[in-house]
Amino acid sequence: HLQALGAGEVIVPRRRDYDLRQAADVKRLYADNPDATLIIHAAATVGGIGANRQHPGQFYYDNIMMNTQVLEGARLADIPKFVGIGSICSYPKFTPVPFREADLWDGYPEETNAPFGLAKKMLLVQSQAYRAEYGYDAVHLLVVNLYGPGDNFDLETSHVVPALIRKMIEAKERGDSFVPIWGDGSATRELLYIKDAVEGIALAAANYDSSEPVNLGSGREISIRYLAEIIAKEVGFTGELRWDTSKPNGQPRRSLDVTRAESEFGFRAHTPFADGLRETIAWYIAQRELAAP
C-alpha cells in the first residue's frame, strides 16, 4: 500500500537490531536511515488480558519509552511525517458505544489495560504538543484489535482471535471434550483484518494532517461468545466451550465510530470477517505444517 502511494524503500526495524527503549539505539536507527521521509510507529509491547495483568509495569515502561523516544528522534532527524499507532485500549472503560474520538478523555481505561492504554494515550499528547510547539506533522490513529496472517499465536501473549484459533485446533487434535475460555462471553470486541489496517494507515500517512486522533476499525461489533462459536465451527471443534467466569471479561464493550477515517482520508474496511478469519486459520495451519518435524 505504501509503495502504491509513492513510497520507495520500506524498512522494518527489528528488535534484535534496535531496542527502541534505549535512546542510543533510537539515535542509531535514524542515523542508519538518513533518507527516511515517513515513520509509522507500530512497535509496542502488547498482549492479551493475562499478559496485561501479569506485566503492567513492563507494558507501561516499554511503551512510554518507545513512544517518547521514537517521536522525539523523528523530530530531531527532520523526518517530515510521523504516524503514531495508538490503541482502542486508551478509551475509558464505560465509553458509550460506538466510541467517538471526542470521548477519549471522559474517564479511566479498563483496569487491566490501563497501563498500556495510558502509555499509548501519551503518544497522542506528545504528538499534539509537538505540532503545537514545533509545527511537526505527527498524527495519531486509535486502532482496534487486529487479526490476520502473521499474528502472534503464543498463548501467553496473544490476543483473542489467535488464542482461540490455536486453543481449538489443539483441543480438536487431542480429542478434548471442552475448551476453557476466560470470562462469560458477553464482552464485545471490534476486529480489523490486517490488510485493511495497512490500507488505512497508508491512507492516513498520505492524506491526513491534523492533531485530532482518528479511530481505525471495521465498525462491526462482535461478542466473544459468537467469536468462539464461529472459530470452533471453522476449525471443526465440536466440544464444549466452557466459560471460566472466575476470570475477567476485560472491557465490557468495544466498537468504534469510524466516520472520521472515511471523511478525512477515505478509509473504509472491506474484508468480511468470515473471509479474514478463514485466511488467518489457513495461514496458522500452514505455518504449523512447515514447522512440523
mmCIF file of C-alpha atoms in Angstrom:
data_model
loop_
_atom_site.group_PDB
_atom_site.id
_atom_site.type_symbol
_atom_site.label_atom_id
_atom_site.label_comp_id
_atom_site.label_asym_id
_atom_site.label_seq_id
_atom_site.Cartn_x
_atom_site.Cartn_y
_atom_site.Cartn_z
ATOM 1 C CA HIS A 1 0.000 0.000 0.000
ATOM 2 C CA LEU A 2 2.790 2.441 0.848
ATOM 3 C CA GLN A 3 4.586 1.735 -2.403
ATOM 4 C CA ALA A 4 1.330 2.138 -4.322
ATOM 5 C CA LEU A 5 1.059 5.598 -2.766
ATOM 6 C CA GLY A 6 4.539 6.530 -3.952
ATOM 7 C CA ALA A 7 6.850 5.252 -1.224
ATOM 8 C CA GLY A 8 10.232 3.930 -2.297
ATOM 9 C CA GLU A 9 12.009 1.561 0.067
ATOM 10 C CA VAL A 10 10.097 0.345 3.140
ATOM 11 C CA ILE A 11 12.336 -0.530 6.094
ATOM 12 C CA VAL A 12 11.048 -2.561 9.057
ATOM 13 C CA PRO A 13 13.470 -2.348 12.018
ATOM 14 C CA ARG A 14 13.660 -5.439 14.237
ATOM 15 C CA ARG A 15 14.194 -5.581 17.983
ATOM 16 C CA ARG A 16 17.310 -7.709 17.554
ATOM 17 C CA ASP A 17 18.851 -4.731 15.745
ATOM 18 C CA TYR A 18 17.351 -1.780 17.631
ATOM 19 C CA ASP A 19 15.929 -1.725 21.161
ATOM 20 C CA LEU A 20 13.617 1.273 20.904
ATOM 21 C CA ARG A 21 13.521 1.629 24.693
ATOM 22 C CA GLN A 22 17.160 2.709 24.548
ATOM 23 C CA ALA A 23 17.960 6.253 23.446
ATOM 24 C CA ALA A 24 21.251 5.217 21.836
ATOM 25 C CA ASP A 25 19.521 2.597 19.691
ATOM 26 C CA VAL A 26 16.866 5.064 18.557
ATOM 27 C CA LYS A 27 19.546 7.591 17.631
ATOM 28 C CA ARG A 28 21.431 4.893 15.706
ATOM 29 C CA LEU A 29 18.228 3.856 13.886
ATOM 30 C CA TYR A 30 17.768 7.342 12.493
ATOM 31 C CA ALA A 31 21.465 7.711 11.698
ATOM 32 C CA ASP A 32 21.333 4.445 9.747
ATOM 33 C CA ASN A 33 18.379 5.693 7.672
ATOM 34 C CA PRO A 34 19.143 9.339 6.838
ATOM 35 C CA ASP A 35 16.839 9.438 3.811
ATOM 36 C CA ALA A 36 13.667 8.410 5.659
ATOM 37 C CA THR A 37 10.634 10.591 4.928
ATOM 38 C CA LEU A 38 7.940 8.798 6.941
ATOM 39 C CA ILE A 39 7.817 6.997 10.279
ATOM 40 C CA ILE A 40 4.963 4.616 11.058
ATOM 41 C CA HIS A 41 5.439 3.806 14.724
ATOM 42 C CA ALA A 42 3.748 0.447 15.290
ATOM 43 C CA ALA A 43 6.329 -1.047 17.664
ATOM 44 C CA ALA A 44 4.844 -1.972 21.038
ATOM 45 C CA THR A 45 4.893 -4.406 23.915
ATOM 46 C CA VAL A 46 1.416 -5.936 23.730
ATOM 47 C CA GLY A 47 -0.621 -8.920 24.884
ATOM 48 C CA GLY A 48 -3.996 -10.188 25.964
ATOM 49 C CA ILE A 49 -5.733 -9.753 29.309
ATOM 50 C CA GLY A 50 -3.475 -12.259 31.076
ATOM 51 C CA ALA A 51 -0.258 -10.623 29.906
ATOM 52 C CA ASN A 52 -1.572 -7.156 30.805
ATOM 53 C CA ARG A 53 -2.453 -8.339 34.318
ATOM 54 C CA GLN A 54 0.900 -10.039 34.817
ATOM 55 C CA HIS A 55 3.152 -7.311 33.427
ATOM 56 C CA PRO A 56 1.511 -3.891 33.933
ATOM 57 C CA GLY A 57 4.805 -2.229 34.808
ATOM 58 C CA GLN A 58 6.607 -3.630 31.792
ATOM 59 C CA PHE A 59 3.741 -2.716 29.466
ATOM 60 C CA TYR A 60 3.733 0.868 30.735
ATOM 61 C CA TYR A 61 7.506 1.363 30.759
ATOM 62 C CA ASP A 62 8.290 -0.278 27.433
ATOM 63 C CA ASN A 63 5.595 1.604 25.557
ATOM 64 C CA ILE A 64 6.098 5.021 27.130
ATOM 65 C CA MET A 65 9.845 4.818 26.439
ATOM 66 C CA MET A 66 9.465 3.620 22.852
ATOM 67 C CA ASN A 67 6.790 6.169 22.013
ATOM 68 C CA THR A 68 8.606 9.130 23.542
ATOM 69 C CA GLN A 69 11.999 8.408 22.037
ATOM 70 C CA VAL A 70 10.861 7.353 18.567
ATOM 71 C CA LEU A 71 8.779 10.507 18.092
ATOM 72 C CA GLU A 72 11.472 12.782 19.509
ATOM 73 C CA GLY A 73 14.059 11.092 17.311
ATOM 74 C CA ALA A 74 11.898 11.603 14.227
ATOM 75 C CA ARG A 75 11.557 15.299 15.040
ATOM 76 C CA LEU A 76 15.283 15.753 15.614
ATOM 77 C CA ALA A 77 16.034 13.908 12.369
ATOM 78 C CA ASP A 78 13.680 16.253 10.469
ATOM 79 C CA ILE A 79 11.585 13.381 9.134
ATOM 80 C CA PRO A 80 8.559 15.088 7.552
ATOM 81 C CA LYS A 81 5.755 12.778 8.706
ATOM 82 C CA PHE A 82 5.062 10.613 11.757
ATOM 83 C CA VAL A 83 2.094 8.255 12.109
ATOM 84 C CA GLY A 84 1.602 7.002 15.661
ATOM 85 C CA ILE A 85 -0.316 3.753 16.078
ATOM 86 C CA GLY A 86 -2.429 4.121 19.200
ATOM 87 C CA SER A 87 -4.964 1.744 20.692
ATOM 88 C CA ILE A 88 -8.636 1.341 21.472
ATOM 89 C CA CYS A 89 -7.374 0.440 24.981
ATOM 90 C CA SER A 90 -6.890 4.170 25.586
ATOM 91 C CA TYR A 91 -10.653 4.740 25.734
ATOM 92 C CA PRO A 92 -12.478 4.906 29.094
ATOM 93 C CA LYS A 93 -13.891 1.628 30.404
ATOM 94 C CA PHE A 94 -17.526 2.660 30.023
ATOM 95 C CA THR A 95 -17.336 4.719 26.845
ATOM 96 C CA PRO A 96 -20.738 4.855 25.101
ATOM 97 C CA VAL A 97 -20.863 2.640 22.014
ATOM 98 C CA PRO A 98 -19.830 3.480 19.353
ATOM 99 C CA PHE A 99 -16.648 5.073 20.721
ATOM 100 C CA ARG A 100 -16.161 8.564 19.314
ATOM 101 C CA GLU A 101 -12.831 10.351 19.358
ATOM 102 C CA ALA A 102 -14.376 13.122 21.483
ATOM 103 C CA ASP A 103 -14.986 10.544 24.256
ATOM 104 C CA LEU A 104 -11.312 9.707 24.713
ATOM 105 C CA TRP A 105 -10.775 11.799 27.852
ATOM 106 C CA ASP A 106 -14.101 11.100 29.577
ATOM 107 C CA GLY A 107 -12.834 8.518 32.082
ATOM 108 C CA TYR A 108 -10.215 5.955 33.104
ATOM 109 C CA PRO A 109 -9.431 2.943 30.879
ATOM 110 C CA GLU A 110 -10.444 -0.609 31.767
ATOM 111 C CA GLU A 111 -8.184 -1.568 34.663
ATOM 112 C CA THR A 112 -6.298 -4.491 33.118
ATOM 113 C CA ASN A 113 -5.485 -2.413 30.019
ATOM 114 C CA ALA A 114 -4.833 0.917 31.732
ATOM 115 C CA PRO A 115 -1.000 0.902 31.897
ATOM 116 C CA PHE A 116 -0.763 0.019 28.205
ATOM 117 C CA GLY A 117 -3.665 2.240 27.158
ATOM 118 C CA LEU A 118 -2.405 5.288 29.037
ATOM 119 C CA ALA A 119 1.125 4.871 27.667
ATOM 120 C CA LYS A 120 -0.378 4.845 24.185
ATOM 121 C CA LYS A 121 -2.518 7.875 25.022
ATOM 122 C CA MET A 122 0.611 9.811 25.973
ATOM 123 C CA LEU A 123 1.844 9.347 22.410
ATOM 124 C CA LEU A 124 -1.220 11.310 21.305
ATOM 125 C CA VAL A 125 -0.426 14.056 23.830
ATOM 126 C CA GLN A 126 3.180 14.174 22.649
ATOM 127 C CA SER A 127 2.067 14.335 19.009
ATOM 128 C CA GLN A 128 -0.280 17.226 19.730
ATOM 129 C CA ALA A 129 2.354 19.037 21.797
ATOM 130 C CA TYR A 130 4.952 18.705 19.038
ATOM 131 C CA ARG A 131 2.511 20.014 16.462
ATOM 132 C CA ALA A 132 1.698 22.983 18.718
ATOM 133 C CA GLU A 133 5.316 23.905 19.526
ATOM 134 C CA TYR A 134 7.297 22.741 16.506
ATOM 135 C CA GLY A 135 4.662 22.521 13.765
ATOM 136 C CA TYR A 136 5.561 18.854 13.431
ATOM 137 C CA ASP A 137 3.271 16.713 11.252
ATOM 138 C CA ALA A 138 2.518 13.886 13.685
ATOM 139 C CA VAL A 139 -0.845 12.125 13.506
ATOM 140 C CA HIS A 140 -2.391 9.526 15.809
ATOM 141 C CA LEU A 141 -4.625 6.560 14.953
ATOM 142 C CA LEU A 142 -6.729 4.711 17.541
ATOM 143 C CA VAL A 143 -6.635 1.135 16.285
ATOM 144 C CA VAL A 144 -8.901 -1.764 17.289
ATOM 145 C CA ASN A 145 -7.879 -5.409 17.801
ATOM 146 C CA LEU A 146 -6.110 -6.611 14.670
ATOM 147 C CA TYR A 147 -6.069 -10.155 13.327
ATOM 148 C CA GLY A 148 -4.775 -11.946 10.260
ATOM 149 C CA PRO A 149 -1.872 -13.927 8.798
ATOM 150 C CA GLY A 150 1.353 -13.328 10.691
ATOM 151 C CA ASP A 151 -0.403 -12.803 14.033
ATOM 152 C CA ASN A 152 1.098 -13.839 17.371
ATOM 153 C CA PHE A 153 -0.234 -17.275 18.368
ATOM 154 C CA ASP A 154 1.722 -17.593 21.644
ATOM 155 C CA LEU A 155 -0.940 -18.381 24.248
ATOM 156 C CA GLU A 156 0.884 -16.351 26.909
ATOM 157 C CA THR A 157 0.898 -13.101 24.948
ATOM 158 C CA SER A 158 -1.611 -13.365 22.080
ATOM 159 C CA HIS A 159 -4.898 -11.557 21.634
ATOM 160 C CA VAL A 160 -8.282 -13.234 21.492
ATOM 161 C CA VAL A 161 -8.539 -14.351 17.847
ATOM 162 C CA PRO A 162 -5.193 -16.169 17.538
ATOM 163 C CA ALA A 163 -5.537 -17.563 21.060
ATOM 164 C CA LEU A 164 -8.935 -19.114 20.331
ATOM 165 C CA ILE A 165 -7.800 -20.472 16.963
ATOM 166 C CA ARG A 166 -4.815 -22.221 18.497
ATOM 167 C CA LYS A 167 -6.710 -23.498 21.533
ATOM 168 C CA MET A 168 -9.462 -25.043 19.442
ATOM 169 C CA ILE A 169 -7.196 -26.618 16.845
ATOM 170 C CA GLU A 170 -5.059 -28.197 19.566
ATOM 171 C CA ALA A 171 -8.117 -29.321 21.545
ATOM 172 C CA LYS A 172 -9.529 -30.974 18.420
ATOM 173 C CA GLU A 173 -6.240 -32.784 17.779
ATOM 174 C CA ARG A 174 -6.075 -34.059 21.365
ATOM 175 C CA GLY A 175 -9.722 -35.085 21.354
ATOM 176 C CA ASP A 176 -10.557 -32.805 24.300
ATOM 177 C CA SER A 177 -14.196 -32.595 25.312
ATOM 178 C CA PHE A 178 -14.050 -28.863 26.090
ATOM 179 C CA VAL A 179 -12.035 -25.665 25.651
ATOM 180 C CA PRO A 180 -11.754 -23.257 28.621
ATOM 181 C CA ILE A 181 -12.327 -19.596 27.737
ATOM 182 C CA TRP A 182 -11.911 -16.606 30.047
ATOM 183 C CA GLY A 183 -15.000 -14.650 31.096
ATOM 184 C CA ASP A 184 -18.649 -15.305 30.302
ATOM 185 C CA GLY A 185 -18.600 -14.476 26.593
ATOM 186 C CA SER A 186 -20.680 -11.318 26.914
ATOM 187 C CA ALA A 187 -17.866 -8.844 26.230
ATOM 188 C CA THR A 188 -17.688 -7.457 22.707
ATOM 189 C CA ARG A 189 -14.769 -6.525 20.515
ATOM 190 C CA GLU A 190 -14.248 -4.858 17.185
ATOM 191 C CA LEU A 191 -11.814 -6.654 14.905
ATOM 192 C CA LEU A 192 -9.922 -5.290 11.909
ATOM 193 C CA TYR A 193 -8.227 -7.504 9.335
ATOM 194 C CA ILE A 194 -4.539 -6.724 8.996
ATOM 195 C CA LYS A 195 -4.690 -5.938 5.266
ATOM 196 C CA ASP A 196 -7.455 -3.408 5.897
ATOM 197 C CA ALA A 197 -5.424 -1.883 8.734
ATOM 198 C CA VAL A 198 -2.392 -1.471 6.482
ATOM 199 C CA GLU A 199 -4.548 0.272 3.881
ATOM 200 C CA GLY A 200 -5.960 2.653 6.495
ATOM 201 C CA ILE A 201 -2.537 3.511 7.887
ATOM 202 C CA ALA A 202 -1.174 4.171 4.401
ATOM 203 C CA LEU A 203 -4.102 6.440 3.552
ATOM 204 C CA ALA A 204 -3.618 8.387 6.790
ATOM 205 C CA ALA A 205 0.090 8.749 6.080
ATOM 206 C CA ALA A 206 -0.633 10.160 2.632
ATOM 207 C CA ASN A 207 -3.707 12.277 3.276
ATOM 208 C CA TYR A 208 -4.181 13.212 6.950
ATOM 209 C CA ASP A 209 -2.569 16.198 8.647
ATOM 210 C CA SER A 210 -4.279 17.144 11.907
ATOM 211 C CA SER A 211 -3.749 16.947 15.654
ATOM 212 C CA GLU A 212 -7.086 15.194 16.217
ATOM 213 C CA PRO A 213 -6.907 11.401 16.739
ATOM 214 C CA VAL A 214 -8.746 9.133 14.310
ATOM 215 C CA ASN A 215 -10.427 5.789 15.005
ATOM 216 C CA LEU A 216 -9.306 2.991 12.706
ATOM 217 C CA GLY A 217 -11.594 -0.024 12.735
ATOM 218 C CA SER A 218 -14.190 -2.053 10.906
ATOM 219 C CA GLY A 219 -17.225 -0.527 12.617
ATOM 220 C CA ARG A 220 -18.513 -4.049 13.387
ATOM 221 C CA GLU A 221 -19.052 -5.223 16.976
ATOM 222 C CA ILE A 222 -18.799 -8.943 17.774
ATOM 223 C CA SER A 223 -19.285 -10.776 21.083
ATOM 224 C CA ILE A 224 -16.584 -13.068 22.417
ATOM 225 C CA ARG A 225 -19.192 -15.839 22.628
ATOM 226 C CA TYR A 226 -20.056 -15.539 18.944
ATOM 227 C CA LEU A 227 -16.376 -15.275 18.062
ATOM 228 C CA ALA A 228 -15.620 -18.512 19.913
ATOM 229 C CA GLU A 229 -18.552 -20.282 18.267
ATOM 230 C CA ILE A 230 -17.575 -19.272 14.730
ATOM 231 C CA ILE A 231 -13.923 -20.230 15.276
ATOM 232 C CA ALA A 232 -14.996 -23.618 16.660
ATOM 233 C CA LYS A 233 -17.127 -24.167 13.574
ATOM 234 C CA GLU A 234 -14.367 -23.135 11.173
ATOM 235 C CA VAL A 235 -11.730 -25.437 12.709
ATOM 236 C CA GLY A 236 -14.145 -28.316 13.307
ATOM 237 C CA PHE A 237 -14.069 -28.396 17.107
ATOM 238 C CA THR A 238 -17.346 -29.906 18.321
ATOM 239 C CA GLY A 239 -16.728 -29.994 22.067
ATOM 240 C CA GLU A 240 -17.986 -27.689 24.806
ATOM 241 C CA LEU A 241 -16.986 -24.047 25.050
ATOM 242 C CA ARG A 242 -16.519 -23.812 28.815
ATOM 243 C CA TRP A 243 -16.671 -20.253 30.107
ATOM 244 C CA ASP A 244 -14.495 -19.540 33.160
ATOM 245 C CA THR A 245 -16.384 -16.779 34.931
ATOM 246 C CA SER A 246 -13.715 -16.557 37.629
ATOM 247 C CA LYS A 247 -11.567 -14.835 35.001
ATOM 248 C CA PRO A 248 -12.178 -11.251 33.808
ATOM 249 C CA ASN A 249 -14.065 -10.258 30.678
ATOM 250 C CA GLY A 250 -11.932 -7.175 30.121
ATOM 251 C CA GLN A 251 -13.653 -4.064 28.792
ATOM 252 C CA PRO A 252 -17.418 -4.760 28.543
ATOM 253 C CA ARG A 253 -17.911 -3.418 25.007
ATOM 254 C CA ARG A 254 -15.689 -2.133 22.227
ATOM 255 C CA SER A 255 -16.895 -0.672 18.978
ATOM 256 C CA LEU A 256 -15.739 2.440 17.171
ATOM 257 C CA ASP A 257 -17.397 5.243 15.290
ATOM 258 C CA VAL A 258 -15.276 5.112 12.133
ATOM 259 C CA THR A 259 -16.826 8.012 10.234
ATOM 260 C CA ARG A 260 -13.862 10.359 10.759
ATOM 261 C CA ALA A 261 -11.453 7.981 8.998
ATOM 262 C CA GLU A 262 -13.739 7.833 5.984
ATOM 263 C CA SER A 263 -14.366 11.566 5.824
ATOM 264 C CA GLU A 264 -10.761 12.639 6.478
ATOM 265 C CA PHE A 265 -8.776 10.189 4.358
ATOM 266 C CA GLY A 266 -11.240 7.894 2.628
ATOM 267 C CA PHE A 267 -10.769 4.696 4.616
ATOM 268 C CA ARG A 268 -13.443 2.047 4.992
ATOM 269 C CA ALA A 269 -12.705 -1.583 5.929
ATOM 270 C CA HIS A 270 -13.889 -4.012 3.271
ATOM 271 C CA THR A 271 -12.825 -7.535 4.302
ATOM 272 C CA PRO A 272 -15.772 -9.616 5.597
ATOM 273 C CA PHE A 273 -14.921 -11.086 8.989
ATOM 274 C CA ALA A 274 -15.594 -14.660 7.873
ATOM 275 C CA ASP A 275 -13.155 -14.289 4.970
ATOM 276 C CA GLY A 276 -10.434 -12.759 7.113
ATOM 277 C CA LEU A 277 -10.892 -15.442 9.755
ATOM 278 C CA ARG A 278 -10.573 -18.255 7.200
ATOM 279 C CA GLU A 279 -7.382 -16.727 5.825
ATOM 280 C CA THR A 280 -5.968 -16.432 9.341
ATOM 281 C CA ILE A 281 -6.789 -20.047 10.199
ATOM 282 C CA ALA A 282 -5.345 -21.278 6.890
ATOM 283 C CA TRP A 283 -2.132 -19.323 7.492
ATOM 284 C CA TYR A 284 -1.728 -20.720 11.006
ATOM 285 C CA ILE A 285 -2.301 -24.305 9.877
ATOM 286 C CA ALA A 286 0.233 -23.857 7.064
ATOM 287 C CA GLN A 287 2.826 -22.455 9.476
ATOM 288 C CA ARG A 288 2.346 -25.390 11.855
ATOM 289 C CA GLU A 289 2.850 -27.817 8.993
ATOM 290 C CA LEU A 290 6.044 -26.049 7.936
ATOM 291 C CA ALA A 291 7.360 -26.230 11.500
ATOM 292 C CA ALA A 292 6.476 -29.912 11.947
ATOM 293 C CA PRO A 293 9.489 -32.287 12.101
#
